[in-house]
Amino acid sequence: MSFEGIKRSDSQQEFKSLAKKEAEGALKQELEKLKLAATNEKQREELGKDFDGFQNLFRRFLEDKGPSIHWEKIRTLPKDSIIPYTKIQGALDDDARVKELLSKLVVVKLNGGLGTSMGCKGPKSVISVSNDLTFLDLTVQQIEHLNKKYGCDVPLVLMNSFNTDEDTKKVLRKYASCQVNIYTFMQSKYPRIKKETLLPVAQDLDYEGAAIENWYPPGHGDVYNSFYNSGLLDGFIVKGKEFMFMSNIDNLGATVDINILKHVFERKDSTEFVMEVTDKTRADVKGGTLVHYENKLRLLEIAQVPKEHVDEFKSVTKFKIFNTNNLWISLPAIKRVVEEKALNMEIIVNNKTMDNGQGVIQLETAVGAAIRSFNGSHGVNVPRNRFLPVKKTSDLLLVMSNLYDMKAGSLTMSKLRQFPSTPLIKLGTHFDKVRSFLSRFADIPDMLDLDHLTVSGDVTFGKGVILKGTVIIIANHGDRIDIPSGSLLENKIVSGNLRILDH
């Protein structure tokens, strides 16, 4: 009987350490093999940058020492860590000053997502959302309006993923005559790793067809390294740009706000990172919030919360605000933290199952989690209209309705609506996909006085329908409800079967 194995690893810690080194070495070997398959120097260089970033993430994943946040260490936010928007609000009538500030700004939109969850092919940013205009159309219109009004050059930068890059570039041709300089860069392409072996699924560099499943874009936290690696960051700094305003392209409320712009530049010597937060409602209880932790501002996501504290996290009274993912960040500071390898973002371990049943792990990061890596970080508590994301067709119904007016690509709540809040809308599975959703409305109902709408089952709406108060429409399985043209439904429950047949 041999005791060599026990001598070699006389403590559990040492065993774990050896296992980690082994896993790291095995991964490195596989990535080197993949790199050898590169067909040219440019591809080899790009793979090198991507794989370096992935290995760094993998190393941190292996070093995971348990929960990233200990609940008992969370402290009350200091007063100056969240500034009310009303405190920074104020007329900036000096157009020359606004032009000066805008000339130092870059707008970055996170454009890596596909429209598949809403039943659409290609990038989500090319889905029509209002007056037949897409997310991308509205974004370009907003920035063009600023550039024309103030005679400045605010560039638009799109972070694409390998899923959206090619299609987005084709669409960009139509903006050639717009007064906006548009740049793109691609976020990293990381290999999915097998759950059991922690080795890449990919055996070669094939990205076509089913093989695309072997790769993934590693979350929007990758923006810092990818922006740096693209060369655009250095280029903008050389041109005198100082801050970026970054947001999700599907957040229609995320426009360049002159008050926040002024605030950021007034504090630029002491502030490198400003996060827009807004008050939680019941619909936002899962949204990440800011906390004070070990003398730093940290973004706390629901995935980091111990199970026994989830209800506390969801409490609107204890954690009153959540992250909109509208961020204002110093460009020189991004350059510094990337070069010093000082970015410290919690790793999101995303377990997935591929079409062939293979269990895989995706290691991702979230852009807002980097708040603790920057100096002078704080939040600005903004009005709710700065957060208008379109994630589902229920959101699409809101922004397509007469609840919103549009001017220069920006949506604002109609002055005819008496309440500042948006209605709560719940649409059943018949409305999940955009094409099906659109086919169920002859036109979008009048919703100016609507508080709550629930629709379930096979339901269609005629022209000129008006919805007020609380309206619930439920067609049971096998039944269908056609709401007649010109109907006024106010505080009504409609159920059963109502068919209107052509004759």
Short mmCIF file of C-alpha atoms in Angstrom, two decimals, residues 237-499:
data_model
loop_
_atom_site.label_atom_id
_atom_site.label_comp_id
_atom_site.label_asym_id
_atom_site.label_seq_id
_atom_site.Cartn_x
_atom_site.Cartn_y
_atom_site.Cartn_z
CA ILE A 237 -8.25 60.54 -25.84
CA VAL A 238 -5.84 61.97 -28.45
CA LYS A 239 -8.79 63.91 -29.96
CA GLY A 240 -9.51 65.50 -26.57
CA LYS A 241 -12.49 63.35 -25.58
CA GLU A 242 -12.70 62.94 -21.79
CA PHE A 243 -15.89 61.05 -20.86
CA MET A 244 -18.15 58.39 -22.31
CA PHE A 245 -21.89 58.10 -21.76
CA MET A 246 -22.71 54.40 -22.03
CA SER A 247 -26.06 52.62 -22.00
CA ASN A 248 -27.99 49.67 -23.42
CA ILE A 249 -29.26 50.41 -26.93
CA ASP A 250 -32.73 49.10 -25.98
CA ASN A 251 -33.14 51.69 -23.21
CA LEU A 252 -35.09 54.43 -25.02
CA GLY A 253 -34.78 56.75 -22.01
CA ALA A 254 -30.98 56.82 -22.17
CA THR A 255 -30.38 60.08 -24.02
CA VAL A 256 -27.54 62.56 -23.43
CA ASP A 257 -28.72 64.66 -20.47
CA ILE A 258 -27.16 68.13 -20.33
CA ASN A 259 -27.64 68.41 -16.54
CA ILE A 260 -25.71 65.19 -15.87
CA LEU A 261 -23.12 66.15 -18.48
CA LYS A 262 -22.52 69.45 -16.65
CA HIS A 263 -22.39 67.65 -13.26
CA VAL A 264 -19.83 65.11 -14.50
CA PHE A 265 -17.50 67.79 -15.87
CA GLU A 266 -17.83 69.99 -12.79
CA ARG A 267 -16.48 67.06 -10.78
CA LYS A 268 -14.13 65.57 -13.35
CA ASP A 269 -11.01 66.08 -11.19
CA SER A 270 -12.44 63.93 -8.40
CA THR A 271 -15.06 61.75 -10.13
CA GLU A 272 -14.32 59.02 -12.66
CA PHE A 273 -17.58 57.06 -12.66
CA VAL A 274 -21.23 58.13 -12.29
CA MET A 275 -24.06 55.60 -12.32
CA GLU A 276 -27.63 56.69 -13.01
CA VAL A 277 -29.99 55.00 -10.55
CA THR A 278 -33.73 55.41 -10.13
CA ASP A 279 -36.36 54.57 -7.53
CA LYS A 280 -37.43 50.94 -7.32
CA THR A 281 -41.00 49.90 -7.98
CA ARG A 282 -42.46 46.42 -7.58
CA ALA A 283 -41.47 45.71 -11.17
CA ASP A 284 -37.78 46.35 -10.40
CA VAL A 285 -37.22 44.35 -7.21
CA LYS A 286 -34.63 42.12 -8.89
CA GLY A 287 -32.56 45.05 -10.22
CA GLY A 288 -29.00 45.57 -8.98
CA THR A 289 -28.59 48.21 -6.29
CA LEU A 290 -25.74 50.28 -4.86
CA VAL A 291 -24.39 49.46 -1.39
CA HIS A 292 -21.52 50.66 0.79
CA TYR A 293 -19.15 47.78 1.34
CA GLU A 294 -15.62 47.85 2.78
CA ASN A 295 -15.50 51.64 2.37
CA LYS A 296 -16.36 51.47 -1.34
CA LEU A 297 -19.47 51.82 -3.42
CA ARG A 298 -20.42 48.40 -4.82
CA LEU A 299 -23.09 47.18 -7.21
CA LEU A 300 -25.04 44.38 -5.51
CA GLU A 301 -26.84 42.01 -7.89
CA ILE A 302 -29.51 39.52 -6.82
CA ALA A 303 -27.22 36.61 -7.83
CA GLN A 304 -24.77 37.66 -5.08
CA VAL A 305 -27.41 37.72 -2.35
CA PRO A 306 -27.55 34.75 0.09
CA LYS A 307 -30.89 32.93 -0.22
CA GLU A 308 -31.95 33.89 3.31
CA HIS A 309 -31.60 37.60 2.44
CA VAL A 310 -33.31 37.66 -0.99
CA ASP A 311 -36.60 39.03 0.41
CA GLU A 312 -34.65 41.76 2.20
CA PHE A 313 -32.84 42.60 -1.05
CA LYS A 314 -36.19 42.90 -2.86
CA SER A 315 -37.53 45.25 -0.19
CA VAL A 316 -38.34 48.66 -1.65
CA THR A 317 -37.96 50.21 1.80
CA LYS A 318 -34.41 48.99 2.50
CA PHE A 319 -32.93 49.12 -1.00
CA LYS A 320 -34.76 52.01 -2.61
CA ILE A 321 -32.90 52.43 -5.88
CA PHE A 322 -31.60 50.27 -8.73
CA ASN A 323 -29.04 50.57 -11.51
CA THR A 324 -30.36 51.78 -14.90
CA ASN A 325 -27.03 50.83 -16.61
CA ASN A 326 -26.69 54.44 -17.83
CA LEU A 327 -23.05 55.19 -16.95
CA TRP A 328 -20.75 58.19 -17.31
CA ILE A 329 -17.09 57.15 -17.17
CA SER A 330 -13.76 58.97 -17.57
CA LEU A 331 -11.84 57.77 -20.65
CA PRO A 332 -8.34 58.31 -19.14
CA ALA A 333 -9.52 56.38 -16.05
CA ILE A 334 -10.63 53.43 -18.23
CA LYS A 335 -7.19 53.46 -19.88
CA ARG A 336 -5.52 53.46 -16.44
CA VAL A 337 -7.52 50.63 -14.87
CA VAL A 338 -7.14 48.41 -17.96
CA GLU A 339 -3.38 48.98 -18.21
CA GLU A 340 -2.89 48.47 -14.47
CA LYS A 341 -5.14 45.36 -14.59
CA ALA A 342 -7.09 47.00 -11.76
CA LEU A 343 -10.57 46.12 -13.04
CA ASN A 344 -12.32 44.06 -10.41
CA MET A 345 -15.76 42.84 -11.45
CA GLU A 346 -17.63 39.94 -9.90
CA ILE A 347 -17.71 36.90 -12.17
CA ILE A 348 -21.15 35.77 -13.27
CA VAL A 349 -21.14 31.98 -13.77
CA ASN A 350 -23.81 31.29 -16.38
CA ASN A 351 -24.69 27.59 -16.68
CA LYS A 352 -26.14 26.64 -20.07
CA THR A 353 -27.12 23.49 -21.92
CA MET A 354 -26.24 23.27 -25.61
CA ASP A 355 -28.62 21.84 -28.23
CA ASN A 356 -26.79 18.51 -28.07
CA GLY A 357 -27.32 18.30 -24.28
CA GLN A 358 -23.73 19.24 -23.36
CA GLY A 359 -23.63 21.22 -20.09
CA VAL A 360 -21.40 24.29 -20.44
CA ILE A 361 -20.25 27.26 -18.38
CA GLN A 362 -20.04 30.86 -19.58
CA LEU A 363 -17.96 33.23 -17.46
CA GLU A 364 -19.32 36.78 -17.73
CA THR A 365 -19.06 40.20 -16.09
CA ALA A 366 -21.43 43.19 -15.79
CA VAL A 367 -20.29 46.69 -16.76
CA GLY A 368 -21.68 48.42 -13.63
CA ALA A 369 -19.74 46.13 -11.29
CA ALA A 370 -16.56 48.04 -12.21
CA ILE A 371 -17.80 51.00 -10.13
CA ARG A 372 -15.50 49.98 -7.27
CA SER A 373 -12.42 50.15 -9.54
CA PHE A 374 -12.80 53.91 -10.16
CA ASN A 375 -12.19 56.93 -7.94
CA GLY A 376 -14.93 59.25 -6.68
CA SER A 377 -17.71 56.97 -7.93
CA HIS A 378 -21.27 57.93 -7.04
CA GLY A 379 -24.84 57.63 -8.22
CA VAL A 380 -27.32 60.20 -9.49
CA ASN A 381 -30.96 59.39 -8.69
CA VAL A 382 -32.64 60.23 -12.00
CA PRO A 383 -36.33 60.46 -12.96
CA ARG A 384 -37.94 57.21 -14.09
CA ASN A 385 -38.16 58.45 -17.69
CA ARG A 386 -34.39 57.84 -18.02
CA PHE A 387 -35.15 54.11 -17.79
CA LEU A 388 -37.38 52.93 -20.63
CA PRO A 389 -36.06 49.51 -21.69
CA VAL A 390 -37.78 47.40 -24.32
CA LYS A 391 -37.21 43.78 -23.34
CA LYS A 392 -40.60 42.28 -24.16
CA THR A 393 -43.59 43.02 -26.40
CA SER A 394 -45.41 44.49 -23.39
CA ASP A 395 -42.69 47.20 -23.33
CA LEU A 396 -43.08 47.58 -27.09
CA LEU A 397 -46.82 48.22 -26.68
CA LEU A 398 -46.05 51.07 -24.25
CA VAL A 399 -43.56 52.87 -26.50
CA MET A 400 -45.70 52.42 -29.66
CA SER A 401 -48.76 53.93 -27.95
CA ASN A 402 -49.96 57.52 -27.52
CA LEU A 403 -48.44 57.52 -24.01
CA TYR A 404 -45.28 58.89 -25.63
CA ASP A 405 -44.48 61.77 -27.95
CA MET A 406 -41.36 61.70 -30.08
CA LYS A 407 -39.08 64.57 -30.95
CA ALA A 408 -35.62 64.30 -32.51
CA GLY A 409 -35.42 60.59 -31.68
CA SER A 410 -36.31 61.08 -28.00
CA LEU A 411 -39.47 59.74 -26.38
CA THR A 412 -41.20 61.79 -23.69
CA MET A 413 -44.36 61.03 -21.73
CA SER A 414 -47.39 62.71 -23.29
CA LYS A 415 -48.55 65.86 -21.48
CA LEU A 416 -52.09 64.53 -21.91
CA ARG A 417 -51.39 61.72 -19.42
CA GLN A 418 -52.48 62.72 -15.94
CA PHE A 419 -50.18 60.34 -14.06
CA PRO A 420 -46.36 60.36 -14.29
CA SER A 421 -46.11 56.55 -13.98
CA THR A 422 -46.48 54.13 -16.90
CA PRO A 423 -49.27 51.52 -16.89
CA LEU A 424 -48.49 47.97 -15.81
CA ILE A 425 -48.92 45.70 -18.85
CA LYS A 426 -48.94 41.90 -18.90
CA LEU A 427 -49.37 40.14 -22.23
CA GLY A 428 -49.80 36.37 -22.59
CA THR A 429 -47.72 34.01 -24.73
CA HIS A 430 -49.82 34.70 -27.86
CA PHE A 431 -48.14 38.14 -27.90
CA ASP A 432 -44.53 37.01 -27.23
CA LYS A 433 -43.16 37.35 -30.76
CA VAL A 434 -43.18 40.72 -32.53
CA ARG A 435 -44.89 39.45 -35.69
CA SER A 436 -47.68 37.75 -33.72
CA PHE A 437 -47.98 40.80 -31.44
CA LEU A 438 -48.40 43.20 -34.39
CA SER A 439 -50.95 40.93 -36.09
CA ARG A 440 -53.23 41.18 -33.03
CA PHE A 441 -53.65 44.96 -33.19
CA ALA A 442 -55.45 46.67 -36.10
CA ASP A 443 -53.85 49.72 -34.51
CA ILE A 444 -52.37 50.46 -31.07
CA PRO A 445 -55.11 51.29 -28.51
CA ASP A 446 -55.43 54.68 -26.80
CA MET A 447 -53.79 54.09 -23.39
CA LEU A 448 -53.55 57.64 -22.00
CA ASP A 449 -55.77 56.82 -19.02
CA LEU A 450 -54.75 53.18 -18.57
CA ASP A 451 -53.43 51.93 -15.21
CA HIS A 452 -53.21 48.18 -15.72
CA LEU A 453 -53.74 45.85 -18.68
CA THR A 454 -53.65 42.04 -18.56
CA VAL A 455 -54.30 40.08 -21.75
CA SER A 456 -54.21 36.28 -21.86
CA GLY A 457 -55.10 33.85 -24.63
CA ASP A 458 -56.21 34.35 -28.24
CA VAL A 459 -57.20 38.04 -28.23
CA THR A 460 -57.26 40.63 -31.05
CA PHE A 461 -57.95 44.39 -31.01
CA GLY A 462 -59.87 46.36 -33.64
CA LYS A 463 -59.17 49.98 -34.66
CA GLY A 464 -59.67 52.93 -32.34
CA VAL A 465 -59.93 50.91 -29.10
CA ILE A 466 -59.67 52.99 -25.89
CA LEU A 467 -58.42 51.38 -22.66
CA LYS A 468 -58.89 53.14 -19.28
CA GLY A 469 -58.29 52.21 -15.65
CA THR A 470 -57.80 48.47 -15.09
CA VAL A 471 -58.63 46.20 -18.02
CA ILE A 472 -58.35 42.40 -17.89
CA ILE A 473 -59.07 40.31 -21.01
CA ILE A 474 -58.88 36.52 -20.71
CA ALA A 475 -59.72 34.11 -23.54
CA ASN A 476 -59.75 30.58 -22.21
CA HIS A 477 -58.09 27.73 -24.09
CA GLY A 478 -59.95 27.12 -27.35
CA ASP A 479 -61.82 30.44 -27.12
CA ARG A 480 -61.07 33.70 -28.93
CA ILE A 481 -61.92 37.29 -28.07
CA ASP A 482 -62.03 40.02 -30.74
CA ILE A 483 -62.30 43.48 -29.18
CA PRO A 484 -64.50 45.42 -31.66
CA SER A 485 -63.24 48.59 -33.35
CA GLY A 486 -64.15 51.76 -31.45
CA SER A 487 -64.62 49.91 -28.12
CA LEU A 488 -64.15 51.79 -24.85
CA LEU A 489 -63.08 49.47 -22.02
CA GLU A 490 -62.88 51.19 -18.63
CA ASN A 491 -62.32 49.10 -15.49
CA LYS A 492 -63.61 46.01 -17.27
CA ILE A 493 -62.98 42.27 -17.14
CA VAL A 494 -63.67 40.52 -20.45
CA SER A 495 -63.66 36.73 -20.55
CA GLY A 496 -65.17 33.84 -22.50
CA ASN A 497 -65.58 33.90 -26.27
CA LEU A 498 -66.24 36.95 -28.48
CA ARG A 499 -65.80 36.41 -32.21
#
